[in-house]
Amino acid sequence: MNIAVLGTGMVGQALAGRLHELGHSVVVGTRDPQATLARTEPGPMGNPPFSAWHSTHSSVGLATFADAAAGADLVVNASSGAATLDVLGSAGSDNLAGKVLLDIANPLDFSAGFPPTLSVKDTDSLGEQLQRAFPKAKVVKALNTLTASLMVEPKSLGESSTVFVSGEDSAAKAMVVELLESFGHDDVIDLGGIETARGTEMLLPIWLRLMGTLGTGHFNFKVVR
Amino acid sequence: MNIAVLGTGMVGQALAGRLHELGHSVVVGTRDPQATLARTEPGPMGNPPFSAWHSTHSSVGLATFADAAAGADLVVNASSGAATLDVLGSAGSDNLAGKVLLDIANPLDFSAGFPPTLSVKDTDSLGEQLQRAFPKAKVVKALNTLTASLMVEPKSLGESSTVFVSGEDSAAKAMVVELLESFGHDDVIDLGGIETARGTEMLLPIWLRLMGTLGTGHFNFKVVR
């Protein structure tokens, strides 16, 4: 499948790398490809700059948000929550129309320090904002409840854990579930429509505090039932 | 230990019954004991009225909020979140001073139907509101992340799952952890100060949607790490 991953940070790198490894044709989208390749400073989490990652993943393409989205069957939003609506706007609604838009971002506001707070209350969600802004895209919210390395390699936890999908379009959710299973996820719960993204986005307050308490982001929730 | 359970609904009944079974001296607190015993209609979840429950648990006392709290070493807030500050006000700050106040309520607003929304954003929590309103009480938030029957009989899930404690006072949290372990909980994570109740209270949006999807509240989160 032709997949665009919008975002060049740790999450975008993890997704793009794994999707390429699984045989997909992957193009990473960014605002300005030349500027992205020219950056040499590490990312905000101390991760290597995109250029270093790209030097070992040269089969993954790099293009503008719009060009990446235009050629894709599936678009992954791996931008930060605060930038998401702007990034998708740059990708262009025509380039998203009719496509599956897998939204893995969280609406986090870092302006007052750590831990960040949510920029929505539980009467809205970033997933719904995206679906409203791009009504012709088939938005599926997933993978926003765990750290990048576990999104794509869940078996590294050594025990089964749960991920969730939310969205209005059943075929789009089925495509995402298949992708999640190809990553190694073996417990995917379909919560229902995109409104249910309120539930998974609101997991972030406890996720962030667990990261502080456990001293690692290498954990995930399992729904025991 | 002398324990007051404030609230006569399903949650209060489950807690009072289990604590009594474990050998504690338990008094349930209510606004008007005579009125509570006289009520014959079922509760909002179709549960039997308190009088029916009490007829098979006659060793559990029933008293006003204030009288129940006055005689207790540990006070459990099992009232609904919307009523909590009023109920604890009736219990009286003098009757709570120096005591452990185990808050298991959630700040849910049912005024717009189901699913309810949270009456706080993630910049506050009911646990913190209680601690601010009753600064001499030792508030510990716990057990608000699972259904009443699993709060007190977690082993009925057949698999280990996680509960959380949040609070400012280490000795108070240790007392609550011991109580949780006596119920059968074997994975208790201390998230830190009462501020971390924001994390567990914000689990409710996904909890409510999981209940809808799974068709049961008989599930719990496990933090796989």
Coordinates of C-alpha atoms in Angstrom, one line a residue:
Chain A
M1 CA 0.0 0.0 0.0
N2 CA 1.1 3.6 -0.6
I3 CA 1.3 5.3 2.8
A4 CA 2.0 8.9 3.7
V5 CA 3.3 9.5 7.2
L6 CA 2.9 13.2 8.1
G7 CA 5.5 14.2 10.7
T8 CA 9.3 13.7 10.9
G9 CA 9.6 13.2 14.7
M10 CA 10.1 10.1 16.8
V11 CA 6.5 8.9 16.1
G12 CA 6.7 9.6 12.4
Q13 CA 10.1 7.8 12.2
A14 CA 8.8 4.7 14.1
L15 CA 5.7 4.4 11.9
A16 CA 7.5 5.0 8.6
G17 CA 10.3 2.6 9.5
R18 CA 8.0 -0.2 10.5
L19 CA 5.6 0.3 7.6
H20 CA 8.5 0.2 5.1
E21 CA 9.8 -2.9 6.8
L22 CA 6.4 -4.5 6.3
G23 CA 6.7 -3.9 2.6
H24 CA 4.7 -0.7 2.1
S25 CA 5.7 2.1 -0.1
V26 CA 6.2 5.0 2.4
V27 CA 6.6 8.7 1.9
V28 CA 7.2 11.0 4.9
G29 CA 5.5 14.4 4.7
T30 CA 7.1 17.5 6.0
R31 CA 6.6 21.3 5.6
D32 CA 9.9 21.9 3.7
P33 CA 11.9 18.7 2.7
Q34 CA 15.1 20.6 2.2
A35 CA 14.9 22.3 5.6
T36 CA 14.1 19.0 7.2
L37 CA 17.2 17.3 5.7
A38 CA 19.4 20.3 6.6
R39 CA 18.5 20.2 10.3
T40 CA 21.3 18.7 12.4
E41 CA 20.1 19.4 16.0
P42 CA 18.4 16.5 17.9
G43 CA 14.6 16.4 18.4
P44 CA 12.8 17.6 21.6
M45 CA 13.1 14.1 23.2
G46 CA 16.9 14.0 22.4
N47 CA 16.1 11.8 19.4
P48 CA 18.4 12.1 16.3
P49 CA 17.5 14.6 13.6
F50 CA 15.4 13.2 10.7
S51 CA 18.4 13.4 8.4
A52 CA 20.3 10.9 10.5
W53 CA 17.3 8.5 10.6
H54 CA 16.8 9.0 6.8
S55 CA 20.4 8.1 6.0
T56 CA 19.6 4.5 7.2
H57 CA 16.1 4.5 5.7
S58 CA 16.8 5.9 2.3
S59 CA 14.1 3.9 0.6
V60 CA 11.5 5.9 2.5
G61 CA 10.5 9.0 0.5
L62 CA 10.4 12.6 1.8
A63 CA 8.0 15.1 0.3
T64 CA 5.9 18.1 1.2
F65 CA 2.7 17.3 3.2
A66 CA 0.7 17.9 0.0
D67 CA 2.8 15.7 -2.3
A68 CA 3.0 12.9 0.3
A69 CA -0.7 12.9 0.8
A70 CA -1.5 13.1 -2.9
G71 CA 0.2 9.8 -3.7
A72 CA -1.1 7.9 -0.7
D73 CA -3.9 5.4 -0.2
L74 CA -3.6 5.8 3.6
V75 CA -2.4 9.0 5.4
V76 CA -1.0 8.8 8.9
N77 CA -1.2 11.9 11.0
A78 CA 2.0 11.7 13.1
S79 CA 2.3 15.4 13.8
S80 CA 2.0 16.9 17.2
G81 CA -1.6 17.5 18.4
A82 CA -1.1 21.3 18.5
A83 CA 0.1 21.3 14.8
T84 CA -2.3 18.7 13.5
L85 CA -5.0 20.9 11.9
D86 CA -2.4 23.1 10.3
V87 CA -0.4 20.1 9.0
L88 CA -3.5 18.5 7.5
G89 CA -4.6 21.9 6.1
S90 CA -1.2 22.0 4.3
A91 CA -1.7 18.4 3.1
G92 CA -4.9 19.7 1.5
S93 CA -8.5 18.5 1.8
D94 CA -8.5 17.4 -1.9
N95 CA -5.5 15.1 -1.2
L96 CA -7.4 13.6 1.8
A97 CA -10.8 13.1 0.2
G98 CA -12.0 9.5 0.2
K99 CA -8.8 8.3 2.0
V100 CA -8.3 6.7 5.3
L101 CA -6.7 9.2 7.7
L102 CA -5.2 7.4 10.6
D103 CA -4.9 10.0 13.5
I104 CA -2.4 9.0 16.2
A105 CA -1.9 12.4 17.7
N106 CA -3.0 13.7 21.1
P107 CA -4.4 17.2 21.8
L108 CA -1.7 18.1 24.3
D109 CA -0.9 21.7 25.4
F110 CA 2.8 22.0 26.6
S111 CA 2.6 25.8 27.1
A112 CA 2.5 25.5 30.9
G113 CA 5.2 22.8 31.2
F114 CA 5.1 19.2 32.1
P115 CA 2.8 17.3 32.4
P116 CA 1.0 18.9 29.5
T117 CA -2.8 19.4 29.8
L118 CA -5.4 18.4 27.2
S119 CA -6.5 21.2 24.8
V120 CA -10.0 19.6 24.8
K121 CA -12.5 18.7 27.5
D122 CA -14.3 15.4 27.2
T123 CA -17.0 17.0 25.1
D124 CA -14.8 17.0 22.0
S125 CA -11.6 15.4 20.7
L126 CA -8.9 16.0 18.2
G127 CA -10.3 13.1 16.2
E128 CA -13.6 14.8 15.9
Q129 CA -12.0 18.1 15.1
L130 CA -10.2 16.4 12.2
Q131 CA -13.3 14.7 10.9
R132 CA -15.2 18.0 11.0
A133 CA -12.4 19.9 9.3
F134 CA -12.0 17.2 6.6
P135 CA -15.5 15.6 6.1
K136 CA -14.5 13.7 3.0
A137 CA -11.6 11.9 4.8
K138 CA -12.3 8.7 6.7
V139 CA -10.7 9.5 10.1
V140 CA -9.7 6.6 12.3
K141 CA -8.3 7.3 15.7
A142 CA -5.8 4.7 17.0
L143 CA -2.4 4.2 18.6
N144 CA -2.6 7.5 20.5
T145 CA -2.5 5.5 23.8
L146 CA 1.0 4.2 23.8
T147 CA 4.6 5.1 23.1
A148 CA 6.0 5.1 19.6
S149 CA 8.1 2.0 19.9
L150 CA 5.2 0.0 21.3
M151 CA 2.8 1.3 18.6
V152 CA 4.8 -0.6 16.0
E153 CA 6.3 -3.4 18.1
P154 CA 3.8 -4.3 20.8
K155 CA 5.2 -7.8 21.3
S156 CA 8.3 -6.2 22.8
L157 CA 6.2 -5.9 26.0
G158 CA 6.3 -9.6 26.4
E159 CA 2.5 -9.8 27.1
S160 CA -0.6 -9.0 25.2
S161 CA -2.1 -5.5 25.7
T162 CA -4.9 -3.5 24.2
V163 CA -5.3 -0.8 21.5
F164 CA -8.4 0.9 20.4
V165 CA -10.0 2.2 17.1
S166 CA -12.6 4.9 16.8
G167 CA -14.2 6.1 13.5
E168 CA -17.3 6.4 11.4
D169 CA -16.3 4.2 8.5
S170 CA -16.3 0.5 9.0
A171 CA -14.1 -0.3 6.0
A172 CA -11.6 2.3 7.1
K173 CA -11.5 0.8 10.6
A174 CA -11.0 -2.7 9.1
M175 CA -8.1 -1.4 7.1
V176 CA -6.5 0.1 10.2
V177 CA -7.2 -3.0 12.3
E178 CA -5.4 -5.1 9.7
L179 CA -2.4 -2.7 9.8
L180 CA -2.4 -2.9 13.6
E181 CA -2.4 -6.7 13.5
S182 CA 0.5 -6.6 11.1
F183 CA 2.4 -4.7 13.7
G184 CA 1.7 -7.5 16.2
H185 CA -1.3 -6.1 18.1
D186 CA -3.6 -9.0 19.1
D187 CA -6.3 -7.2 21.1
V188 CA -7.9 -4.4 19.2
I189 CA -11.2 -3.0 20.6
D190 CA -13.5 -1.1 18.2
L191 CA -15.0 1.5 20.5
G192 CA -17.4 2.8 17.9
G193 CA -17.7 6.2 16.1
I194 CA -15.1 9.0 16.1
E195 CA -16.8 10.5 19.2
T196 CA -15.2 7.7 21.2
A197 CA -11.8 9.2 20.5
R198 CA -12.7 11.3 23.6
G199 CA -12.1 8.2 25.6
T200 CA -8.7 7.4 24.3
E201 CA -7.4 10.9 24.2
M202 CA -8.5 11.3 27.9
L203 CA -6.2 8.4 28.7
L204 CA -3.3 10.8 28.4
P205 CA -3.5 12.4 31.9
I206 CA -3.0 9.0 33.5
W207 CA -0.5 7.8 30.8
L208 CA 1.7 10.9 31.5
R209 CA 1.6 10.3 35.3
L210 CA 2.3 6.6 34.9
M211 CA 5.3 7.5 32.8
G212 CA 6.5 9.7 35.7
T213 CA 5.8 7.0 38.3
L214 CA 7.2 4.1 36.4
G215 CA 10.1 6.1 35.0
T216 CA 9.5 4.8 31.4
G217 CA 6.9 5.0 28.6
H218 CA 7.4 1.4 27.9
F219 CA 4.0 0.2 29.2
N220 CA 0.5 -0.2 27.9
F221 CA -3.0 -0.7 29.1
K222 CA -4.7 -4.0 28.8
V223 CA -8.5 -4.3 29.2
V224 CA -8.8 -7.4 31.4
R225 CA -12.3 -8.9 30.9
Chain B
M1 CA -11.0 -0.7 62.3
N2 CA -14.0 1.6 62.6
I3 CA -15.0 2.5 59.1
A4 CA -17.8 4.9 57.9
V5 CA -19.1 4.4 54.4
L6 CA -20.9 7.5 53.2
G7 CA -23.5 6.6 50.6
T8 CA -26.2 3.9 50.5
G9 CA -26.2 3.1 46.8
M10 CA -24.6 0.1 45.0
V11 CA -21.1 1.3 45.7
G12 CA -21.7 2.0 49.3
Q13 CA -23.4 -1.4 49.8
A14 CA -20.5 -3.3 48.1
L15 CA -17.9 -1.5 50.2
A16 CA -19.8 -1.8 53.5
G17 CA -20.6 -5.5 53.0
R18 CA -17.0 -6.4 52.1
L19 CA -15.5 -4.4 54.9
H20 CA -17.8 -6.0 57.4
E21 CA -17.0 -9.5 56.0
L22 CA -13.3 -8.7 56.5
G23 CA -14.0 -8.0 60.2
H24 CA -14.2 -4.3 60.3
S25 CA -16.8 -2.4 62.3
V26 CA -18.8 -0.6 59.6
V27 CA -21.4 2.2 59.8
V28 CA -23.1 3.5 56.7
G29 CA -23.7 7.2 56.6
T30 CA -26.8 8.7 55.0
R31 CA -28.7 12.0 55.1
D32 CA -31.7 10.7 57.1
P33 CA -31.5 7.1 58.4
Q34 CA -35.3 6.8 58.9
A35 CA -36.0 8.0 55.3
T36 CA -33.3 5.7 53.9
L37 CA -34.9 2.6 55.6
A38 CA -38.4 3.7 54.6
R39 CA -37.5 3.8 50.8
T40 CA -38.8 0.8 48.9
E41 CA -38.2 1.8 45.3
P42 CA -35.1 0.3 43.6
G43 CA -31.9 2.4 43.0
P44 CA -31.1 4.1 39.7
M45 CA -29.3 1.0 38.4
G46 CA -32.2 -1.2 39.3
N47 CA -30.4 -2.3 42.5
P48 CA -32.5 -3.2 45.5
P49 CA -33.3 -0.4 48.0
F50 CA -30.9 0.0 51.0
S51 CA -33.5 -1.5 53.3
A52 CA -33.5 -4.8 51.5
W53 CA -29.7 -4.9 51.6
H54 CA -29.7 -4.0 55.2
S55 CA -32.1 -6.7 56.2
T56 CA -29.3 -9.2 55.3
H57 CA -26.5 -7.1 56.7
S58 CA -28.0 -6.1 60.0
S59 CA -24.6 -5.9 61.7
V60 CA -23.7 -2.9 59.6
G61 CA -24.8 0.3 61.3
L62 CA -26.7 3.1 59.8
A63 CA -26.3 6.7 61.0
T64 CA -26.3 10.3 59.8
F65 CA -23.3 11.3 57.8
A66 CA -22.0 13.2 60.8
D67 CA -22.5 10.4 63.3
A68 CA -21.0 7.8 61.0
A69 CA -17.9 10.0 60.4
A70 CA -17.5 10.9 64.1
G71 CA -17.0 7.4 65.2
A72 CA -14.7 6.3 62.3
D73 CA -11.0 5.9 61.9
L74 CA -11.4 5.8 58.1
V75 CA -14.1 7.5 56.1
V76 CA -15.1 6.2 52.6
N77 CA -16.7 8.6 50.3
A78 CA -19.1 6.4 48.3
S79 CA -21.5 9.2 47.4
S80 CA -22.1 10.3 43.8
G81 CA -19.5 12.8 42.5
A82 CA -22.1 15.5 42.1
A83 CA -23.2 15.1 45.8
T84 CA -19.8 14.6 47.3
L85 CA -18.9 18.1 48.5
D86 CA -22.4 18.4 50.1
V87 CA -22.2 15.0 51.7
L88 CA -18.8 15.6 53.2
G89 CA -20.0 19.0 54.4
S90 CA -22.8 17.3 56.2
A91 CA -20.3 14.8 57.7
G92 CA -18.5 17.9 59.1
S93 CA -14.9 19.0 58.8
D94 CA -14.3 18.4 62.5
N95 CA -15.4 14.7 62.1
L96 CA -12.9 14.4 59.2
A97 CA -10.0 16.1 60.7
G98 CA -6.9 13.9 61.0
K99 CA -8.7 11.0 59.4
V100 CA -8.1 9.1 56.2
L101 CA -10.8 10.0 53.7
L102 CA -10.9 7.4 50.9
D103 CA -12.5 9.0 47.9
I104 CA -13.9 6.6 45.4
A105 CA -16.3 8.9 43.6
N106 CA -16.1 10.3 40.1
P107 CA -17.0 13.9 39.0
L108 CA -19.7 12.9 36.5
D109 CA -22.4 15.2 35.2
F110 CA -25.4 13.2 34.0
S111 CA -27.5 16.3 33.2
A112 CA -27.1 15.8 29.5
G113 CA -27.8 12.1 29.4
F114 CA -25.6 9.1 28.8
P115 CA -22.6 8.9 28.6
P116 CA -22.1 11.5 31.4
T117 CA -19.3 14.0 31.0
L118 CA -16.7 15.0 33.5
S119 CA -17.5 18.1 35.6
V120 CA -13.8 18.9 35.7
K121 CA -11.2 19.4 33.0
D122 CA -7.7 17.8 33.5
T123 CA -6.5 20.9 35.4
D124 CA -8.4 19.8 38.5
S125 CA -10.1 16.8 40.1
L126 CA -12.7 15.9 42.6
G127 CA -9.9 14.5 44.8
E128 CA -8.2 17.8 44.9
Q129 CA -11.5 19.7 45.5
L130 CA -12.1 17.5 48.5
Q131 CA -8.5 18.0 49.8
R132 CA -8.9 21.8 49.4
A133 CA -12.4 21.8 51.1
F134 CA -11.2 19.6 54.0
P135 CA -7.5 20.4 54.5
K136 CA -7.2 18.5 57.7
A137 CA -8.5 15.2 56.2
K138 CA -6.0 12.9 54.6
V139 CA -7.6 12.4 51.2
V140 CA -6.6 9.2 49.2
K141 CA -8.2 8.7 45.8
A142 CA -8.6 5.1 44.8
L143 CA -11.0 2.5 43.3
N144 CA -12.8 5.1 41.1
T145 CA -11.6 3.2 38.0
L146 CA -13.6 0.0 38.3
T147 CA -17.1 -1.2 38.9
A148 CA -18.3 -1.7 42.5
S149 CA -18.2 -5.6 42.5
L150 CA -14.6 -5.5 41.2
M151 CA -13.5 -2.9 43.7
V152 CA -14.1 -5.3 46.5
E153 CA -13.6 -8.7 44.7
P154 CA -11.0 -8.1 42.0
K155 CA -10.1 -11.8 41.8
S156 CA -13.5 -12.5 40.2
L157 CA -11.9 -11.2 37.0
G158 CA -9.7 -14.3 37.0
E159 CA -6.6 -12.3 36.1
S160 CA -4.5 -9.7 37.8
S161 CA -5.4 -6.1 37.0
T162 CA -4.3 -2.7 38.3
V163 CA -5.7 -0.1 40.8
F164 CA -4.2 3.3 41.7
V165 CA -3.7 5.5 44.8
S166 CA -3.2 9.2 44.8
G167 CA -2.7 11.3 47.9
E168 CA -0.4 13.7 49.9
D169 CA 0.0 11.5 53.0
S170 CA 2.2 8.4 52.8
A171 CA 0.8 6.8 55.9
A172 CA -2.8 7.3 54.7
K173 CA -1.9 5.8 51.4
A174 CA -0.2 2.8 53.1
M175 CA -3.4 2.2 55.1
V176 CA -5.5 2.3 51.9
V177 CA -3.1 0.0 50.1
E178 CA -3.4 -2.5 52.9
L179 CA -7.2 -2.3 52.6
L180 CA -7.0 -2.8 48.9
E181 CA -4.7 -5.8 49.3
S182 CA -7.2 -7.3 51.8
F183 CA -9.9 -7.1 49.1
G184 CA -7.6 -9.1 46.8
H185 CA -5.8 -6.4 44.7
D186 CA -2.3 -7.5 43.9
D187 CA -1.2 -4.6 41.6
V188 CA -1.5 -1.2 43.3
I189 CA 0.3 1.7 41.7
D190 CA 1.0 4.8 43.8
L191 CA 0.8 7.6 41.3
G192 CA 1.9 10.3 43.7
G193 CA 0.1 13.3 45.2
I194 CA -3.6 14.0 45.1
E195 CA -3.0 16.0 41.8
T196 CA -2.6 12.6 40.1
A197 CA -6.3 11.9 40.7
R198 CA -6.7 13.9 37.5
G199 CA -5.3 10.9 35.8
T200 CA -7.7 8.3 37.3
E201 CA -10.8 10.4 37.1
M202 CA -10.1 11.1 33.4
L203 CA -10.2 7.3 32.8
L204 CA -14.0 7.6 33.0
P205 CA -14.6 8.7 29.4
I206 CA -13.0 5.5 28.1
W207 CA -14.4 3.4 30.9
L208 CA -17.9 4.4 30.0
R209 CA -17.4 3.7 26.3
L210 CA -15.8 0.4 27.0
M211 CA -18.9 -0.5 29.1
G212 CA -21.0 0.3 26.1
T213 CA -18.9 -1.6 23.7
L214 CA -18.3 -4.7 25.9
G215 CA -21.9 -4.7 27.2
T216 CA -20.6 -5.0 30.8
G217 CA -18.8 -3.1 33.5
H218 CA -17.0 -6.3 34.6
F219 CA -13.6 -5.4 33.3
N220 CA -10.6 -3.5 34.5
F221 CA -7.4 -1.9 33.2
K222 CA -4.1 -3.6 33.8
V223 CA -0.9 -1.6 33.3
V224 CA 1.3 -4.1 31.4
R225 CA 5.0 -3.2 31.9

